[in-house]
Coordinates of C-alpha atoms in Angstrom, one line a residue:
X1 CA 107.3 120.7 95.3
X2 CA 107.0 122.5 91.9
X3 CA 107.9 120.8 88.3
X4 CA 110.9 123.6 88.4
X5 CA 112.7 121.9 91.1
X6 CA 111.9 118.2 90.0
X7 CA 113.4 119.2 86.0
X8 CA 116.0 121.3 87.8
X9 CA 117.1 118.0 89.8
X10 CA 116.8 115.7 87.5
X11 CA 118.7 117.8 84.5
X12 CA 121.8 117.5 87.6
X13 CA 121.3 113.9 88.2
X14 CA 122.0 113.0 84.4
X15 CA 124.6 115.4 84.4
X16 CA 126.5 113.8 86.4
X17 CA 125.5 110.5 85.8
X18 CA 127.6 111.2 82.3
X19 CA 124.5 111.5 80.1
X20 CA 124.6 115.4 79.7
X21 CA 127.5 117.6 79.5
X22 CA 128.7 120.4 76.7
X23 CA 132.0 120.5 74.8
X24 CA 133.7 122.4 72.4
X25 CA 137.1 122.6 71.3
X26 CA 139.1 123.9 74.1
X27 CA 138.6 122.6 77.4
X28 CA 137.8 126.3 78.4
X29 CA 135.1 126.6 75.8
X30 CA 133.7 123.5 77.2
X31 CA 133.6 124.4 80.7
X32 CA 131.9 127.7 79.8
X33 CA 129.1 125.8 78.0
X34 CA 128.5 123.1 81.2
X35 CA 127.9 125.9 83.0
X36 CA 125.5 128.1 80.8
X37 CA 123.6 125.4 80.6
X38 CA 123.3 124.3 84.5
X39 CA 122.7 128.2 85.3
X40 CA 119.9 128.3 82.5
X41 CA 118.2 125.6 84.4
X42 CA 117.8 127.4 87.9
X43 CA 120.9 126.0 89.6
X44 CA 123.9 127.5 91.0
X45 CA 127.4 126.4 90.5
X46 CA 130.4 127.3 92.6
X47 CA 134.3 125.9 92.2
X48 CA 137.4 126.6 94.7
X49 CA 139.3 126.9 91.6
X50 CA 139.7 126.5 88.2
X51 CA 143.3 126.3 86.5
X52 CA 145.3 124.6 83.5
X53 CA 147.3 121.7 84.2
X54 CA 149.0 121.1 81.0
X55 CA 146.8 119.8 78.2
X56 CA 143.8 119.5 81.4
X57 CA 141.9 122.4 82.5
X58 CA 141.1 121.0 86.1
X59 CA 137.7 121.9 88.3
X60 CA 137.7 121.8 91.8
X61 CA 136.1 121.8 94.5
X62 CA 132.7 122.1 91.9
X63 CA 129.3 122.2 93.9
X64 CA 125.8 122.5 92.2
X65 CA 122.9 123.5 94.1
X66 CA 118.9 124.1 93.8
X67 CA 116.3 125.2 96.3
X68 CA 112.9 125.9 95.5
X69 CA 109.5 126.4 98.6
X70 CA 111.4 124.4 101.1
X71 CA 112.9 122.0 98.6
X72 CA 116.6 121.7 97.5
X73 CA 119.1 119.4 95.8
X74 CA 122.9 119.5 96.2
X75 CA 125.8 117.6 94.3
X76 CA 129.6 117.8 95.2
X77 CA 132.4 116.5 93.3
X78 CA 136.1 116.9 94.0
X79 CA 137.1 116.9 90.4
X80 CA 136.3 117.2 87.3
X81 CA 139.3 117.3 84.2
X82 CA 138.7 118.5 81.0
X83 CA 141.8 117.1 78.7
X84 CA 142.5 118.6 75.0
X85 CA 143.4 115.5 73.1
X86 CA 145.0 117.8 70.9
X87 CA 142.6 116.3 67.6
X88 CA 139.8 118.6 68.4
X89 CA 138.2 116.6 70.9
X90 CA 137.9 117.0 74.7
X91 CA 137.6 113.9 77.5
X92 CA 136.3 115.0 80.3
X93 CA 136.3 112.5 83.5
X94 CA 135.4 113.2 87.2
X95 CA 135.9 111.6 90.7
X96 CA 134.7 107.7 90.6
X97 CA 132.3 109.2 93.1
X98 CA 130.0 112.0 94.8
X99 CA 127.1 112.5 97.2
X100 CA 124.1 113.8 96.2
X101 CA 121.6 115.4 99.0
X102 CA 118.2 115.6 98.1
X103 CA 115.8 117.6 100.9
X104 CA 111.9 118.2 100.6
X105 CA 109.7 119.5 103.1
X106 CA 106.7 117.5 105.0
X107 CA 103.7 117.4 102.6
X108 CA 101.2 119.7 103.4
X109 CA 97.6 118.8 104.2
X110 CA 99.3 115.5 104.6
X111 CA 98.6 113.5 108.1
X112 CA 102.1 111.9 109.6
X113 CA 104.2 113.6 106.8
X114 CA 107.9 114.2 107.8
X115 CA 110.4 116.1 105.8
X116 CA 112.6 114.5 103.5
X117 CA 116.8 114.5 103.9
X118 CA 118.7 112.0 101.5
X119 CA 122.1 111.1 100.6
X120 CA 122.5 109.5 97.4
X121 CA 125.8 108.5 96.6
X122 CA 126.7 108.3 92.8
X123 CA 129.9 105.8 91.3
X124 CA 131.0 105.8 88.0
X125 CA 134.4 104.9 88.2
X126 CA 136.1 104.9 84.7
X127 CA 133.4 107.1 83.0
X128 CA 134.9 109.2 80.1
X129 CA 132.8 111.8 78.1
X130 CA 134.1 112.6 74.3
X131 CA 133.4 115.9 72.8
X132 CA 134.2 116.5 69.4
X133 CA 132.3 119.4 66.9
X134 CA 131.9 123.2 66.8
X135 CA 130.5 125.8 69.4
X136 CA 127.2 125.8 67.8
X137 CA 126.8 121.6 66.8
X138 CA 128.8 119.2 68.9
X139 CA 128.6 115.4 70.1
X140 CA 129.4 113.7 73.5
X141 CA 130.2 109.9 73.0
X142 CA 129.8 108.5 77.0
X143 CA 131.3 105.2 77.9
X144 CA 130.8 104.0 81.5
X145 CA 131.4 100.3 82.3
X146 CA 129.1 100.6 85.6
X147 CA 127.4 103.8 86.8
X148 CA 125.8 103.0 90.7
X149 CA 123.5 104.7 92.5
X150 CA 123.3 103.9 96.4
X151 CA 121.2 105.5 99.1
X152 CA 123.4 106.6 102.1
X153 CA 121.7 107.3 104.7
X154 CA 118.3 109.1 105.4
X155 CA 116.9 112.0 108.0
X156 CA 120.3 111.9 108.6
X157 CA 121.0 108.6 109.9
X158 CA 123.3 105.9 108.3
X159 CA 121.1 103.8 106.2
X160 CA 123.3 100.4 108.1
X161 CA 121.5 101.4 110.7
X162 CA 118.5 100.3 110.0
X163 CA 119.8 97.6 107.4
X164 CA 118.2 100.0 104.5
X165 CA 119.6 99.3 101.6
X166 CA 118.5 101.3 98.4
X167 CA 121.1 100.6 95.1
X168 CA 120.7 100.5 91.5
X169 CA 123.5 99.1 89.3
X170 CA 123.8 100.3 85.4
X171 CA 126.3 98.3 83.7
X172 CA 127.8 98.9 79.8
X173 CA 126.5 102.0 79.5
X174 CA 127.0 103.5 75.8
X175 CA 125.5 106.2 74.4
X176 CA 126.2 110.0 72.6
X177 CA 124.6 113.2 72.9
X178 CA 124.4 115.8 70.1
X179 CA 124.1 119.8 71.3
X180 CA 123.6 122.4 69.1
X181 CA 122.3 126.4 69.1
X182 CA 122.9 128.8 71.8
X183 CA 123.0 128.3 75.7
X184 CA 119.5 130.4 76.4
X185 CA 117.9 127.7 74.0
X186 CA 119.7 124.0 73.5
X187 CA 118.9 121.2 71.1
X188 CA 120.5 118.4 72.7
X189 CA 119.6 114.9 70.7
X190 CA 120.8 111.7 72.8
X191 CA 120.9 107.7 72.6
X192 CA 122.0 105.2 74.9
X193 CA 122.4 101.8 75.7
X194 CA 122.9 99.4 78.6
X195 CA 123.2 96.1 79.2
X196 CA 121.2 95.6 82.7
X197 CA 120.3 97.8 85.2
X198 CA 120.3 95.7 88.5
X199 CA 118.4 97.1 92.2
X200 CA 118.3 96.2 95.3
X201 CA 115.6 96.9 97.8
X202 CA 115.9 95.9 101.8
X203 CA 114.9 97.1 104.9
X204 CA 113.3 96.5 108.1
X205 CA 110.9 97.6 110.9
X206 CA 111.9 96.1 114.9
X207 CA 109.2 98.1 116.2
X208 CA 106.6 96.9 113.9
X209 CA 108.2 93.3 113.5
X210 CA 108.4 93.5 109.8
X211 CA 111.1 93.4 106.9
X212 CA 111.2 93.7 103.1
X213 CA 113.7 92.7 100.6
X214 CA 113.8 92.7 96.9
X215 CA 116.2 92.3 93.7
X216 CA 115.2 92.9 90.4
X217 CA 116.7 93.8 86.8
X218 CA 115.6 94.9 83.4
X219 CA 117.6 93.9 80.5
X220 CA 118.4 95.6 77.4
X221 CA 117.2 99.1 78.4
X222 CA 117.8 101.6 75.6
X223 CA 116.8 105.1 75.2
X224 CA 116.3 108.0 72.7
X225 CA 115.5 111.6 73.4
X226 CA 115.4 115.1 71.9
X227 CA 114.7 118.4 73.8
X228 CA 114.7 122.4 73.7
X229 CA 116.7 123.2 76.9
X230 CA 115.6 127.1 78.4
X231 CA 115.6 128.7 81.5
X232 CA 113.8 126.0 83.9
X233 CA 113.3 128.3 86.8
X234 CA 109.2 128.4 85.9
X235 CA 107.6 125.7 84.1
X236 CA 104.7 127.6 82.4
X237 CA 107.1 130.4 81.3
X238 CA 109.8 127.3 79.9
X239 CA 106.9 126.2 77.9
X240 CA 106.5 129.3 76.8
X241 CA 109.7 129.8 75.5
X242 CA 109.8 126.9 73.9
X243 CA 111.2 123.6 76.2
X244 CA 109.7 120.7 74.5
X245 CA 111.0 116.9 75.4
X246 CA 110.5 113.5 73.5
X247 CA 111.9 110.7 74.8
X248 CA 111.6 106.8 74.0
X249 CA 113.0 104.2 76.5
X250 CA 112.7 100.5 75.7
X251 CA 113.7 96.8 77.3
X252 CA 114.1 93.6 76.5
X253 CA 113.3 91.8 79.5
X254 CA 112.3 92.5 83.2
X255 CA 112.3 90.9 86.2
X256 CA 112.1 91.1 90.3
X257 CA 111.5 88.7 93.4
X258 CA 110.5 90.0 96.9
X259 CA 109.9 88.8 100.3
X260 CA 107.8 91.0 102.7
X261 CA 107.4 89.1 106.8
X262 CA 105.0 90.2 108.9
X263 CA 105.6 88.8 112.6
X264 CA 106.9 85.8 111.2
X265 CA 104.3 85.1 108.1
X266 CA 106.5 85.8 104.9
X267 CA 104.7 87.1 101.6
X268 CA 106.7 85.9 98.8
X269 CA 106.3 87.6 94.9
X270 CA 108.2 87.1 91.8
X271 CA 107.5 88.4 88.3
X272 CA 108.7 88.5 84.8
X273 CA 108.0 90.0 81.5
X274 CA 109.4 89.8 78.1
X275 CA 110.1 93.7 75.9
X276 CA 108.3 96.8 77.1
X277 CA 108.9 100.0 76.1
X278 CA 108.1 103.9 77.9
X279 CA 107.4 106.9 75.9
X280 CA 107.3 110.8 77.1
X281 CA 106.7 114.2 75.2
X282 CA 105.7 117.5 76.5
X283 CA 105.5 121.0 74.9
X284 CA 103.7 123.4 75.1
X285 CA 100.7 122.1 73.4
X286 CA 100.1 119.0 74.8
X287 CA 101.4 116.2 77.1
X288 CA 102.1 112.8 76.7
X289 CA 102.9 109.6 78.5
X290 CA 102.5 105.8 77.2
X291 CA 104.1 102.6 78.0
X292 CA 103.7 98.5 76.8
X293 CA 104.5 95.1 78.3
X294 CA 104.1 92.3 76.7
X295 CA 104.3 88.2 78.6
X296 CA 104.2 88.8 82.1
X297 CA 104.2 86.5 84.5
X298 CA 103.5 87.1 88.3
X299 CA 103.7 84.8 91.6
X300 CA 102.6 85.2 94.7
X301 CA 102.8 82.7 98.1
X302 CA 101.0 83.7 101.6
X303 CA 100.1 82.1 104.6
X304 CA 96.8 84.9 104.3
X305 CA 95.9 83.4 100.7
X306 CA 93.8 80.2 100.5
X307 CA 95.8 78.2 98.0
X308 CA 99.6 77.3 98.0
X309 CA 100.3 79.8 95.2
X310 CA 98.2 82.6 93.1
X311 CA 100.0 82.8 89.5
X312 CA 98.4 85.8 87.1
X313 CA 99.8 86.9 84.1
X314 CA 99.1 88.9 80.4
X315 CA 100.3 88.5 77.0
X316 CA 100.0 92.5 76.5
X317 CA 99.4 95.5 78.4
X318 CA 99.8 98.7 77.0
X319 CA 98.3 102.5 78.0
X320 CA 98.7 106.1 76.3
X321 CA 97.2 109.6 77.3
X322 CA 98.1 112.7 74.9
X323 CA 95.9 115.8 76.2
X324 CA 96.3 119.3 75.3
X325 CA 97.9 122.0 77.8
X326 CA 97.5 125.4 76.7
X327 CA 94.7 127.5 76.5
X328 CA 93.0 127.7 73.4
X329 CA 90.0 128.9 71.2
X330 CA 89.7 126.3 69.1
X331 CA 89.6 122.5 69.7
X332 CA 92.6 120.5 70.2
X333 CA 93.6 116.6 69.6
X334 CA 93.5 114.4 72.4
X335 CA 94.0 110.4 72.6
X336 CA 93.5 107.7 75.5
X337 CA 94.5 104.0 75.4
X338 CA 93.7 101.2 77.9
X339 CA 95.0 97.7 76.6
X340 CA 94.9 94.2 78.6
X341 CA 95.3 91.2 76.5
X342 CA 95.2 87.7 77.7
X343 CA 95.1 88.4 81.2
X344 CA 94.9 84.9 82.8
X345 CA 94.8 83.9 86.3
X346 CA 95.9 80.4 88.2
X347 CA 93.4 77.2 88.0
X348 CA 92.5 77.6 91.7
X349 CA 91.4 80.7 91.1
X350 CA 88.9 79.5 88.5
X351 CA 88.1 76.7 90.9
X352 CA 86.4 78.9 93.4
X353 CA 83.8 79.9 91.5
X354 CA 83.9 77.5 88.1
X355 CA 85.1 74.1 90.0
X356 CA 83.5 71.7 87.5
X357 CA 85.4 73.6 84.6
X358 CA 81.9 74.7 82.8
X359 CA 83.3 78.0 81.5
X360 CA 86.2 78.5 78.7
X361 CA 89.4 79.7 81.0
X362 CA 90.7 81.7 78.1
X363 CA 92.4 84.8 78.7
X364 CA 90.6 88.2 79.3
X365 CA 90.4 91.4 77.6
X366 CA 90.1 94.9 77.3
X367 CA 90.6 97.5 75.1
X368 CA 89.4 100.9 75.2
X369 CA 91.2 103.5 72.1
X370 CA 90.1 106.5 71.6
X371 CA 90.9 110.0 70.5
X372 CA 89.0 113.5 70.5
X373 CA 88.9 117.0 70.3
X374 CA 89.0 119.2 73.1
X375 CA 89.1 123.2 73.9
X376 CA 91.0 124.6 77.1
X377 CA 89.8 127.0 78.8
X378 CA 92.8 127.8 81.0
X379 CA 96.7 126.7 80.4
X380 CA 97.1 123.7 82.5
X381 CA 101.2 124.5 83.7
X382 CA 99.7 127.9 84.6
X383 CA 97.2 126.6 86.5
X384 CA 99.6 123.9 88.2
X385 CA 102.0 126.5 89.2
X386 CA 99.9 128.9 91.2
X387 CA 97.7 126.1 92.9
X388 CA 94.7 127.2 91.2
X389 CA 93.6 124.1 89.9
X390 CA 90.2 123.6 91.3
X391 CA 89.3 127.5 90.3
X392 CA 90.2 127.0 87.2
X393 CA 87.4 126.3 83.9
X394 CA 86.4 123.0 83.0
X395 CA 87.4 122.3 79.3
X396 CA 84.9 121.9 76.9
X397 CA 84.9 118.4 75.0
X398 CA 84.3 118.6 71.5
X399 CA 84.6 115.1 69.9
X400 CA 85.2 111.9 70.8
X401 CA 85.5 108.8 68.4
X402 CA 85.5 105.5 69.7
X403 CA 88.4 103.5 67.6
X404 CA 88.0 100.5 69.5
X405 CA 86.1 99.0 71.9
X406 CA 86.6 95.1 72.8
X407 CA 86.0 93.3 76.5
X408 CA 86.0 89.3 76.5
X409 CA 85.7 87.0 79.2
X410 CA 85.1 83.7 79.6
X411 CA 83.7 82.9 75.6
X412 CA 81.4 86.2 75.7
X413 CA 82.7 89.3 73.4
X414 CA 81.5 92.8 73.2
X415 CA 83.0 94.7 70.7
X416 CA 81.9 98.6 69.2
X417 CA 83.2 101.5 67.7
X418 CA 81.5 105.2 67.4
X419 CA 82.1 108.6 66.6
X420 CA 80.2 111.5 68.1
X421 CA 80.5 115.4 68.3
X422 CA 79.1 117.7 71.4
X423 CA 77.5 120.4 71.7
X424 CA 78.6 122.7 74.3
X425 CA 76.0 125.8 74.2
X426 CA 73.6 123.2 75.4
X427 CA 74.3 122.0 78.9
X428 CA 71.0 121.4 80.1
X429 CA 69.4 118.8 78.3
X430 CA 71.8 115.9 79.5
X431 CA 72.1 117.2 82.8
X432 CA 75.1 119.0 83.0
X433 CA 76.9 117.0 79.6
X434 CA 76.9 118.9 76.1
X435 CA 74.8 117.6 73.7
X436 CA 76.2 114.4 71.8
X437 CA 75.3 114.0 68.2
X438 CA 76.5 110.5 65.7
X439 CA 76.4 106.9 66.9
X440 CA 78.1 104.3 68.3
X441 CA 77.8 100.3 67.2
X442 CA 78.1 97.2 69.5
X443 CA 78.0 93.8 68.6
X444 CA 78.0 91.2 71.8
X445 CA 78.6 87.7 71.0
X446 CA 78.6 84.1 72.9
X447 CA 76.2 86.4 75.6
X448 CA 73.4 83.5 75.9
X449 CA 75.8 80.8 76.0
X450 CA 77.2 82.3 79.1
X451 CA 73.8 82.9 80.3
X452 CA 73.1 79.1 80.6
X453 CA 76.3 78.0 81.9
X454 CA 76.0 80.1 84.4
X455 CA 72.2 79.1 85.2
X456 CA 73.5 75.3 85.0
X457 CA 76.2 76.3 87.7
X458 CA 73.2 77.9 90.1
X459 CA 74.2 81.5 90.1
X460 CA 71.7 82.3 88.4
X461 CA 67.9 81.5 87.9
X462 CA 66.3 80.6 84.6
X463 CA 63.7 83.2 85.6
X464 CA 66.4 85.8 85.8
X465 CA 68.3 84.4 82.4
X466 CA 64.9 85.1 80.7
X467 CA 64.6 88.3 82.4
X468 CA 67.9 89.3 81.1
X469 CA 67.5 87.7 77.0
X470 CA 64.0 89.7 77.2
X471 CA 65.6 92.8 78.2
X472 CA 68.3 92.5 75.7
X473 CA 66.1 92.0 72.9
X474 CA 64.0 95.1 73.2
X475 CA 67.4 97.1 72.2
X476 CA 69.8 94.6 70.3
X477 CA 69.1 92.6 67.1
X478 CA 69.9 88.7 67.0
X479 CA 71.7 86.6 64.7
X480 CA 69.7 84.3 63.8
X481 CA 71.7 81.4 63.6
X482 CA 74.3 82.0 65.9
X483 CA 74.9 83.8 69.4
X484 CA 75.3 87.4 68.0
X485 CA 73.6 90.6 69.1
X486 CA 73.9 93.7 67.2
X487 CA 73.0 97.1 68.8
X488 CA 73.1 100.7 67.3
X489 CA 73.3 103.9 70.3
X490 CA 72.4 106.8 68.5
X491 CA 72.3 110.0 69.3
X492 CA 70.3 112.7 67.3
X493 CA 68.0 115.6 67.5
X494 CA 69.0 116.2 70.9
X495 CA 67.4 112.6 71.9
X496 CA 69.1 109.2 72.7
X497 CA 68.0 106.0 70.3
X498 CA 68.8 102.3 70.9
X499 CA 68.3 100.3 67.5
X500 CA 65.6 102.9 66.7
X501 CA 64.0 103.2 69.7
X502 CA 64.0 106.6 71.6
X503 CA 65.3 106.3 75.4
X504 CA 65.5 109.9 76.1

């Protein structure tokens, strides 16, 4: 399934959902603009009519459709009224509810793969969009007390029928969108808030003797966005012409409890976390995704596990990738983040392997930030949409500088940062890596005290502990009054150094 169809789908969804719709003035003018802007998108909209009643230009019978290589989406919705409030703002409300059919074809190359066919029901009962501004700048206040999403059935059968239940309940949704510039290229700038967003989750298996059930929410979910809306038929070609999305999303708690049986043996797993927050941008430069969680909490009982209950948890988590996308001559910025922080698991965990309680049961870490330079040698969307990927040029890595490096465990620390540039007409000396010039630092601490705890506990002999210290000090420099090792990697004159000494 292309990214076409997915942003074509997904621009309906939140249409509907009262998060997207275009005003002016006059109902009329309003009406025009919704659908410029669904038709610029890839989707076709049909109406059995379209007439004034009054102060309320009413829409029928509306239907808004998208197919794509075997793919296609469908939304129906008896009514939709567009009401002059005579001030120079329009409301504009719709049916408290409409299906939704979503259809996608077996995955190719994919063994057992069937072919999608879903009904998604959407209720919003009460919803009322407020647009107030000019043609060329106007603002849509939404207010929706509860918007719910419910799976209806799928391949065509009731979802009753096999006690499936799929829902997600929004409630207190506020939030205001603000459109300007022509319909061939919209700035639409949005917020939102909303109290909880509640699912559910069920099902079950007779055949295979099995059932699943779970509820979750995430509290305080808010959201900002900004994007260049063009014609989404072609996702390389949108790019082109300037789409470009930013979006923020953020929440203030989270959490879920579910229950999986297997012939009779019940898995049970509940989880928490305080505020997290989601980011997205894309243009046609580069693409990024990141996201944060900070003091979670998970559970986890089994008749397969060996203990009565396995409890892990983290006081922060976080992860970020921004890579370039287009084709370039010259180098472009790229950045990668891998955060853990605290990550602690349950004392009978520990007591498998530490039962006397000889090692420090402090929270683990690991961080890994980075950022670079890198050319492209082919435009990655291009590449994506004709299924050349594998054909396509590897890119070239220019720089890399290490901001931060730290992993801790049990009382032993390694930390380091670096900063080195490649060169890429020289492929051969590292074996198939461009040539690294500039250096990277390390420092390890608390390394021999772990060594002889974990000789005292037997896993290790104090042969192979010596082993290890000797190895070490060829390449590191010690502290020497405390348990510190210092190490400098170095790369230069096409050669690799550790603390001076040439490795390659």
């Amino acid at each position: 399934m292309k990214q076409s169809f997915l942003a074509g789908s997904t621009a309906a969804l939140a249409l509907f959902a009262g998060t997207t719709a275009f005003a002016d003035v006059t109902p009329e003018e309003v009406w025009e603009n919704w659908q410029a802007m669904l038709t610029s998108s890839g989707q076709t909209v049909t109406t059995t009519d379209v007439s004034r009643d009054g102060d309320t230009l009413v829409v029928s019978g509306l239907t808004l459709s998208y197919e794509e290589d075997g793919a296609s989406f469908s939304a129906s919705i008896d009514e939709l009224d567009f009401t002059d409030n005579n001030d120079g703002t329009v409301d504009v409300t719709l049916s408290d509810s409409y299906p939704m059919l979503i259809k996608a074809p077996a995955a190719a190359g994919v063994e057992g793969s069937k072919p999608t066919d879903m009904k998604i029901t959407i209720s919003q009962p009460e919803l009322v969009l407020t647009a107030s501004g000019t043609t060329d700048d106007m603002t849509y206040d939404v207010d929706a007390p509860t918007v719910v999403a419910k799976v209806e059935a799928i391949n065509g059968t009731d979802s009753s029928v096999n006690d499936l239940t799929l829902e997600a309940t929004l409630t207190n949704v506020v939030g205001s969108y603000k459109v300007a510039g022509p319909a061939e290229k919209k700035q639409i700038a949005s917020d939102f808030t909303t109290e909880k967003v509640a699912f559910v989750v069920s099902g079950k298996d007779l055949e295979k003797k099995t059932d699943f059930s779970m509820t979750g929410s995430v509290d305080g979910l808010a959201g900002k966005s900004s994007v260049t809306m063009v014609d989404m038929k072609d996702m390389a070609a949108a790019l082109a012409a300037g789409f470009a999305m930013n979006s923020t999303f953020s929440y203030t708690a989270s959490s879920f409890d579910a229950t999986a049986t297997t012939e009779g043996k019940p898995t049970h797993v509940t989880g928490t976390s305080g505020e997290g927050a989601l980011t997205m941008a894309m243009d046609a430069t580069h693409l990024q995704y990141g996201g944060s969680a900070k003091a979670a909490k998970f559970s986890m009982t089994s008749p397969d596990i060996p203990f009565p209950q396995v409890d892990l948890g983290y006081d922060e988590a976080s992860f970020n990738l921004d890579i370039p996308t287009a084709k370039s001559d010259t180098p472009s910025d790229f950045a990668f983040l891998t955060k853990l922080v605290g990550f602690n698991v349950s004392e009978p965990i520990w007591g498998m392997f530490d039962p006397t309680g000889a090692l420090p049961h402090d929270g683990a870490t690991l961080i890994i930030d980075a950022k670079g330079k890198a050319t492209l040698k082919s435009d990655l969307f291009s590449e994506m949409e004709q299924g050349a990927m594998g054909s396509a040029p590897p890119p070239e890595l220019n720089a890399l500088d290490l901001n931060d490096i730290k992993v801790s465990i049990a009382g032993a620390e390694l930390t380091g940062n670096g900063a080195l540039t490649f060169d890429n007409t020289d492929m051969t000396t590292f074996d198939g890596v461009p040539v690294p010039t500039g250096k990277i630092d390390l420092k390890l601490t608390g390394a021999n005290t772990l060594l002889d705890k974990i000789v005292a506990m037997g896993y290790l002999t104090q042969d192979d502990a010596m082993g290890y210290k000797m190895m070490a000090g060829m390449f590191t420099n010690s502290a020497p009054d405390k348990d510190e090792l210092t190490s400098a990697l170095e790369f230069k004159d096409k050669g690799f150094y550790a603390n001076g000494q040439r490795l390659k």
